[in-house]
Short mmCIF file of C-alpha atoms and ligand atoms in Angstrom, two decimals:
data_model
loop_
_atom_site.label_atom_id
_atom_site.label_comp_id
_atom_site.label_asym_id
_atom_site.label_seq_id
_atom_site.Cartn_x
_atom_site.Cartn_y
_atom_site.Cartn_z
CA MET A 450 -7.58 -3.08 -1.44
CA SER A 451 -5.03 -3.54 -4.20
CA GLN A 452 -1.60 -2.24 -3.42
CA LEU A 453 0.16 -3.38 -6.54
CA GLU A 454 -1.29 -4.04 -9.93
CA LEU A 455 0.47 -5.02 -13.11
CA GLN A 456 -1.17 -4.70 -16.51
CA ASN A 457 -0.21 -6.00 -19.94
CA LEU A 458 3.37 -6.71 -19.03
CA VAL A 459 5.70 -8.03 -21.72
CA VAL A 460 9.40 -8.65 -21.21
CA ALA A 461 11.53 -9.89 -24.08
CA TYR A 462 15.26 -10.52 -24.29
CA ASP A 463 16.83 -10.80 -27.73
CA GLY A 464 13.40 -11.24 -29.28
CA ARG A 465 12.42 -14.04 -26.85
CA THR A 466 9.42 -13.30 -24.63
CA VAL A 467 10.17 -14.37 -21.06
CA LEU A 468 7.23 -12.69 -19.34
CA ASP A 469 3.75 -12.08 -20.70
CA VAL A 470 1.28 -11.14 -18.00
CA GLU A 471 -2.14 -9.67 -18.70
CA GLN A 472 -2.92 -8.65 -15.13
CA ILE A 473 -1.82 -9.46 -11.58
CA ILE A 474 -3.28 -7.86 -8.48
CA PHE A 475 -1.55 -7.97 -5.11
CA GLU A 476 -3.61 -6.84 -2.16
CA ARG A 477 -2.25 -4.87 0.76
CA GLY A 478 -1.12 -6.86 3.78
CA LYS A 479 -1.03 -10.32 2.23
CA ILE A 480 1.87 -12.72 1.70
CA TYR A 481 2.16 -14.05 -1.86
CA GLY A 482 4.15 -17.14 -2.78
CA ILE A 483 5.50 -17.20 -6.34
CA VAL A 484 6.45 -20.66 -7.56
CA GLY A 485 7.32 -22.24 -10.86
CA PRO A 486 10.13 -24.07 -12.61
CA SER A 487 13.53 -22.61 -13.28
CA GLY A 488 13.48 -20.05 -16.09
CA ALA A 489 9.72 -19.38 -15.74
CA GLY A 490 10.32 -15.63 -15.26
CA LYS A 491 9.93 -15.34 -11.46
CA SER A 492 13.05 -13.24 -10.81
CA THR A 493 12.34 -11.14 -13.88
CA LEU A 494 8.88 -10.38 -12.47
CA LEU A 495 10.35 -9.20 -9.16
CA ARG A 496 13.06 -7.14 -10.86
CA ILE A 497 10.42 -5.41 -13.00
CA ILE A 498 8.33 -4.64 -9.89
CA ASN A 499 11.45 -3.32 -8.15
CA LEU A 500 12.14 -1.14 -11.23
CA LEU A 501 15.56 -2.67 -11.79
CA GLU A 502 14.62 -3.43 -15.38
CA LYS A 503 12.17 -1.99 -17.86
CA PRO A 504 9.75 -4.19 -19.77
CA SER A 505 8.99 -3.68 -23.47
CA LYS A 506 5.41 -3.01 -22.48
CA GLY A 507 3.37 -2.68 -19.33
CA SER A 508 2.01 -0.47 -16.60
CA MET A 509 2.02 -0.72 -12.85
CA HIS A 510 -0.12 0.77 -10.13
CA LEU A 511 1.84 1.03 -6.91
CA PHE A 512 1.58 3.13 -3.74
CA GLY A 513 -1.31 5.06 -5.31
CA THR A 514 0.66 5.97 -8.43
CA ASP A 515 0.14 4.76 -12.00
CA VAL A 516 3.29 4.30 -14.00
CA GLU A 517 3.85 3.45 -17.63
CA LEU A 518 6.93 1.30 -17.12
CA PRO A 519 8.86 1.65 -20.41
CA SER A 520 8.87 5.46 -20.19
CA LEU A 521 9.37 5.81 -16.41
CA THR A 522 12.01 8.43 -15.59
CA HIS A 523 14.93 7.65 -13.29
CA SER A 524 13.95 10.16 -10.59
CA LYS A 525 10.30 9.07 -10.44
CA GLY A 526 11.42 5.44 -10.42
CA LEU A 527 13.85 6.05 -7.57
CA ALA A 528 11.15 7.63 -5.40
CA ILE A 529 8.93 4.58 -5.92
CA GLN A 530 11.79 2.10 -5.52
CA ARG A 531 12.74 3.58 -2.15
CA GLN A 532 9.41 2.45 -0.74
CA MET A 533 10.15 -1.21 -1.46
CA GLY A 534 12.42 -3.66 0.29
CA TYR A 535 14.13 -6.17 -2.01
CA VAL A 536 16.30 -9.19 -1.33
CA ALA A 537 17.86 -10.41 -4.58
CA GLN A 538 18.39 -14.05 -5.47
CA LYS A 539 22.14 -13.48 -4.98
CA PRO A 540 22.41 -10.46 -2.68
CA SER A 541 25.77 -8.74 -2.61
CA MET A 542 27.29 -7.02 0.39
CA PHE A 543 29.34 -3.85 0.25
CA HIS A 544 32.90 -4.02 1.52
CA ALA A 545 32.05 -2.43 4.86
CA THR A 546 30.78 -3.43 8.28
CA VAL A 547 27.43 -5.12 8.79
CA PHE A 548 26.18 -1.90 10.42
CA ASP A 549 27.16 0.20 7.39
CA ASN A 550 25.58 -2.29 5.00
CA VAL A 551 22.26 -2.02 6.78
CA ALA A 552 22.59 1.76 7.24
CA LEU A 553 23.38 2.59 3.61
CA GLY A 554 19.79 2.89 2.40
CA LEU A 555 18.94 5.19 5.31
CA ARG A 556 21.93 7.41 4.55
CA TYR A 557 20.70 7.73 0.95
CA ARG A 558 17.36 8.77 2.39
CA LYS A 559 19.19 11.44 4.41
CA LEU A 560 17.93 10.40 7.84
CA ASP A 561 19.74 11.88 10.81
CA ARG A 562 22.47 9.97 12.61
CA ALA A 563 20.56 9.09 15.78
CA ARG A 564 17.57 7.81 13.80
CA ILE A 565 19.86 5.71 11.58
CA GLN A 566 21.56 4.24 14.64
CA SER A 567 18.28 3.21 16.26
CA LEU A 568 16.71 1.82 13.05
CA VAL A 569 19.80 -0.24 12.17
CA LEU A 570 20.02 -1.71 15.66
CA GLU A 571 16.31 -2.51 15.59
CA ALA A 572 16.67 -4.29 12.21
CA LEU A 573 19.71 -6.25 13.42
CA GLU A 574 17.81 -7.29 16.53
CA LEU A 575 14.90 -8.44 14.40
CA VAL A 576 17.15 -10.87 12.49
CA GLU A 577 18.93 -11.78 15.76
CA LEU A 578 22.35 -10.63 14.57
CA SER A 579 23.01 -7.49 16.66
CA HIS A 580 26.25 -9.01 17.88
CA LEU A 581 27.68 -8.89 14.34
CA ALA A 582 27.21 -5.13 13.81
CA ALA A 583 30.94 -4.39 13.72
CA GLN A 584 31.95 -7.42 11.64
CA ARG A 585 33.03 -6.99 7.99
CA ALA A 586 30.13 -8.06 5.78
CA GLU A 587 32.38 -10.02 3.42
CA THR A 588 33.30 -12.37 6.29
CA LEU A 589 29.71 -13.42 7.08
CA SER A 590 28.55 -16.99 6.58
CA GLY A 591 25.95 -17.57 3.84
CA GLY A 592 23.09 -17.81 6.35
CA GLU A 593 24.19 -14.69 8.22
CA ALA A 594 24.61 -12.75 4.98
CA GLN A 595 21.09 -13.65 3.92
CA ARG A 596 19.66 -12.49 7.25
CA ILE A 597 21.64 -9.23 6.96
CA ALA A 598 20.25 -8.77 3.44
CA LEU A 599 16.79 -9.12 5.01
CA ALA A 600 17.67 -6.56 7.72
CA ARG A 601 18.86 -4.18 4.97
CA ALA A 602 15.54 -4.57 3.14
CA LEU A 603 13.48 -4.09 6.30
CA VAL A 604 15.37 -1.27 7.96
CA PHE A 605 13.16 1.49 6.53
CA LYS A 606 9.95 -0.46 7.20
CA PRO A 607 8.80 -0.86 3.61
CA GLU A 608 5.13 -1.39 2.80
CA LEU A 609 6.14 -3.89 0.15
CA LEU A 610 8.82 -6.55 0.59
CA LEU A 611 10.15 -8.53 -2.38
CA LEU A 612 12.07 -11.72 -1.62
CA ASP A 613 13.73 -13.79 -4.34
CA GLU A 614 14.48 -17.31 -3.07
CA PRO A 615 15.83 -15.83 0.15
CA THR A 616 16.38 -19.14 1.92
CA ALA A 617 17.52 -21.28 -1.02
CA SER A 618 20.95 -22.02 0.44
CA LEU A 619 20.13 -21.88 4.14
CA ASP A 620 20.06 -24.60 6.79
CA PRO A 621 16.81 -25.36 8.66
CA TYR A 622 17.82 -23.16 11.63
CA ASN A 623 18.36 -20.08 9.46
CA ILE A 624 15.24 -20.84 7.43
CA THR A 625 13.19 -20.90 10.64
CA ILE A 626 14.58 -17.54 11.78
CA PHE A 627 14.04 -16.03 8.32
CA GLU A 628 10.43 -17.18 8.16
CA ARG A 629 9.76 -16.01 11.71
CA VAL A 630 11.00 -12.50 10.84
CA VAL A 631 8.83 -12.37 7.71
CA GLN A 632 5.77 -13.43 9.70
CA MET A 633 6.54 -11.00 12.49
CA ILE A 634 6.93 -7.91 10.30
CA HIS A 635 3.86 -8.93 8.33
CA GLN A 636 1.83 -9.11 11.54
CA GLN A 637 3.26 -5.97 13.14
CA GLN A 638 3.48 -3.71 10.09
CA GLN A 639 0.95 -5.29 7.68
CA THR A 640 3.74 -5.50 5.12
CA THR A 641 2.77 -6.96 1.77
CA VAL A 642 5.26 -9.70 0.93
CA LEU A 643 6.04 -11.34 -2.42
CA ILE A 644 8.28 -14.36 -1.94
CA ILE A 645 9.69 -16.54 -4.71
CA THR A 646 10.53 -20.01 -3.50
CA HIS A 647 11.28 -23.50 -4.77
CA ASN A 648 10.57 -24.73 -1.26
CA LEU A 649 6.89 -25.66 -1.60
CA PRO A 650 6.38 -26.37 2.13
CA GLN A 651 7.71 -22.85 2.75
CA ALA A 652 5.12 -21.37 0.36
CA ARG A 653 2.44 -23.36 2.22
CA ARG A 654 3.69 -22.11 5.59
CA LEU A 655 4.02 -18.44 4.69
CA ALA A 656 1.76 -17.50 1.82
CA HIS A 657 -1.91 -16.56 1.85
CA VAL A 658 -2.07 -16.65 -1.93
CA CYS A 659 0.16 -18.43 -4.44
CA LEU A 660 0.96 -17.84 -8.10
CA PHE A 661 2.29 -20.43 -10.50
CA LEU A 662 4.45 -19.07 -13.29
CA LEU A 663 5.19 -21.20 -16.31
CA ASP A 664 6.94 -20.00 -19.47
CA GLY A 665 6.43 -16.39 -18.47
CA ARG A 666 2.71 -16.68 -17.80
CA VAL A 667 0.67 -16.84 -14.62
CA VAL A 668 -1.15 -20.11 -15.18
CA GLU A 669 -2.68 -20.43 -11.72
CA TYR A 670 -3.42 -17.98 -8.91
CA GLY A 671 -5.32 -18.82 -5.75
CA GLU A 672 -5.62 -19.21 -1.99
CA THR A 673 -2.72 -21.33 -0.76
CA GLU A 674 -4.81 -24.19 0.55
CA THR A 675 -6.71 -24.63 -2.73
CA PHE A 676 -3.58 -23.99 -4.77
CA PHE A 677 -1.74 -26.95 -3.27
CA ASN A 678 -4.59 -29.31 -2.41
CA ARG A 679 -6.87 -28.79 -5.39
CA PRO A 680 -4.78 -27.29 -8.20
CA ALA A 681 -6.97 -26.65 -11.22
CA CYS A 682 -4.53 -26.89 -14.10
CA ARG A 683 -2.67 -30.00 -15.14
CA GLU A 684 0.72 -28.24 -15.11
CA LEU A 685 0.36 -27.20 -11.46
CA GLN A 686 -0.83 -30.70 -10.51
CA ASP A 687 2.34 -32.06 -12.13
CA PHE A 688 4.51 -29.38 -10.49
CA VAL A 689 3.27 -29.86 -6.92
CA SER A 690 3.42 -33.63 -7.19
CA GLY A 691 7.00 -33.50 -8.54
CA ARG A 692 6.01 -34.97 -11.91
CA MET A 693 6.86 -31.86 -13.93
CA ILE A 694 9.95 -32.25 -16.03
CA CYS A 695 11.56 -28.84 -16.37
N1 LIG B 1704 19.22 -10.02 -18.93
C1 LIG B 1704 18.81 -11.11 -19.59
N2 LIG B 1704 19.18 -11.35 -20.87
C2 LIG B 1704 18.74 -12.45 -21.53
N3 LIG B 1704 17.94 -13.39 -20.98
C3 LIG B 1704 17.56 -13.21 -19.70
C4 LIG B 1704 17.97 -12.07 -18.93
N4 LIG B 1704 17.42 -12.16 -17.70
C5 LIG B 1704 16.70 -13.31 -17.69
N5 LIG B 1704 16.79 -13.92 -18.89
C6 LIG B 1704 16.12 -15.19 -19.25
O1 LIG B 1704 14.75 -15.06 -18.89
C7 LIG B 1704 14.22 -16.30 -18.43
C8 LIG B 1704 13.59 -16.10 -17.07
O2 LIG B 1704 14.62 -15.84 -16.13
P1 LIG B 1704 14.35 -15.66 -14.58
O3 LIG B 1704 15.65 -15.34 -13.95
O4 LIG B 1704 13.25 -14.70 -14.40
O5 LIG B 1704 13.85 -17.14 -14.19
P2 LIG B 1704 13.41 -17.73 -12.78
O6 LIG B 1704 11.99 -18.17 -12.90
O7 LIG B 1704 13.72 -16.74 -11.70
O8 LIG B 1704 14.33 -19.02 -12.66
P3 LIG B 1704 15.10 -19.65 -11.35
O9 LIG B 1704 14.05 -20.41 -10.59
O10 LIG B 1704 16.12 -20.57 -11.97
O11 LIG B 1704 15.72 -18.54 -10.58
C9 LIG B 1704 15.39 -17.28 -18.42
O12 LIG B 1704 15.31 -18.08 -19.56
C10 LIG B 1704 16.62 -16.38 -18.47
O13 LIG B 1704 17.70 -17.01 -19.13
MG1 LIG B 1705 15.13 -16.69 -10.22
#
């Protein structure tokens, strides 16, 4: 069953088209790897899905609702956005404790204190950083901050999780923990995950389906095994073999 569908999406900045997608369908409960060279439009795609930006054109079907993106109102957008977890390419922490950073989204959602306490502790446990709850977020190491950003995105158990190069600057230990958490919540909660990565082995390990974006277009889309072992288009063959010059 499709959980997220994008139709006729066009994003242009200063007259330059950076995303031009006829249709993409994401099915419920699958992990999608989004790969492609720098500047291909991957982050733009995730920001559009997370309603952080409006395209010039395009519609989206999400959580059973159809939305015409350019004319979406703030309040309707906010209600949809609150059902998604998002880890930005460069996540920023608020000047507060780790606990408060993870709790913030729940406070906006007006959950009661006891529920917030238990959900935050559960999310911190999931990323194996409960012991840092009282630490100031601005003092975290890069790897810790990234795992806290994941806890913040997962704390309200979103049906859809959007991850933009979440492990790009992490060491192998933190990458392993990060991937384990993604796999665990996917298995336990059937979360649909969209993960952008330049780490092709990571896309192979995590994703059921991969998309290759090039110059703002989805040029290949397929089951991960076929995608990497028998890529159909020349550009993806060049990309996976390291021959593509970006
Ligand atoms: N707000 C903006 N104003 C103007 N141009 C933008 C804006 N946001 C993105 N772009 C341009 O759109 C193109 C796609 O950017 P995007 O960040 O989506 O690329 P990406 O595929 O995520 O690249 P990377 O792998 O380097 O993160 C780039 O050429 C970028 O410079
Ligand atoms: Mg990007």
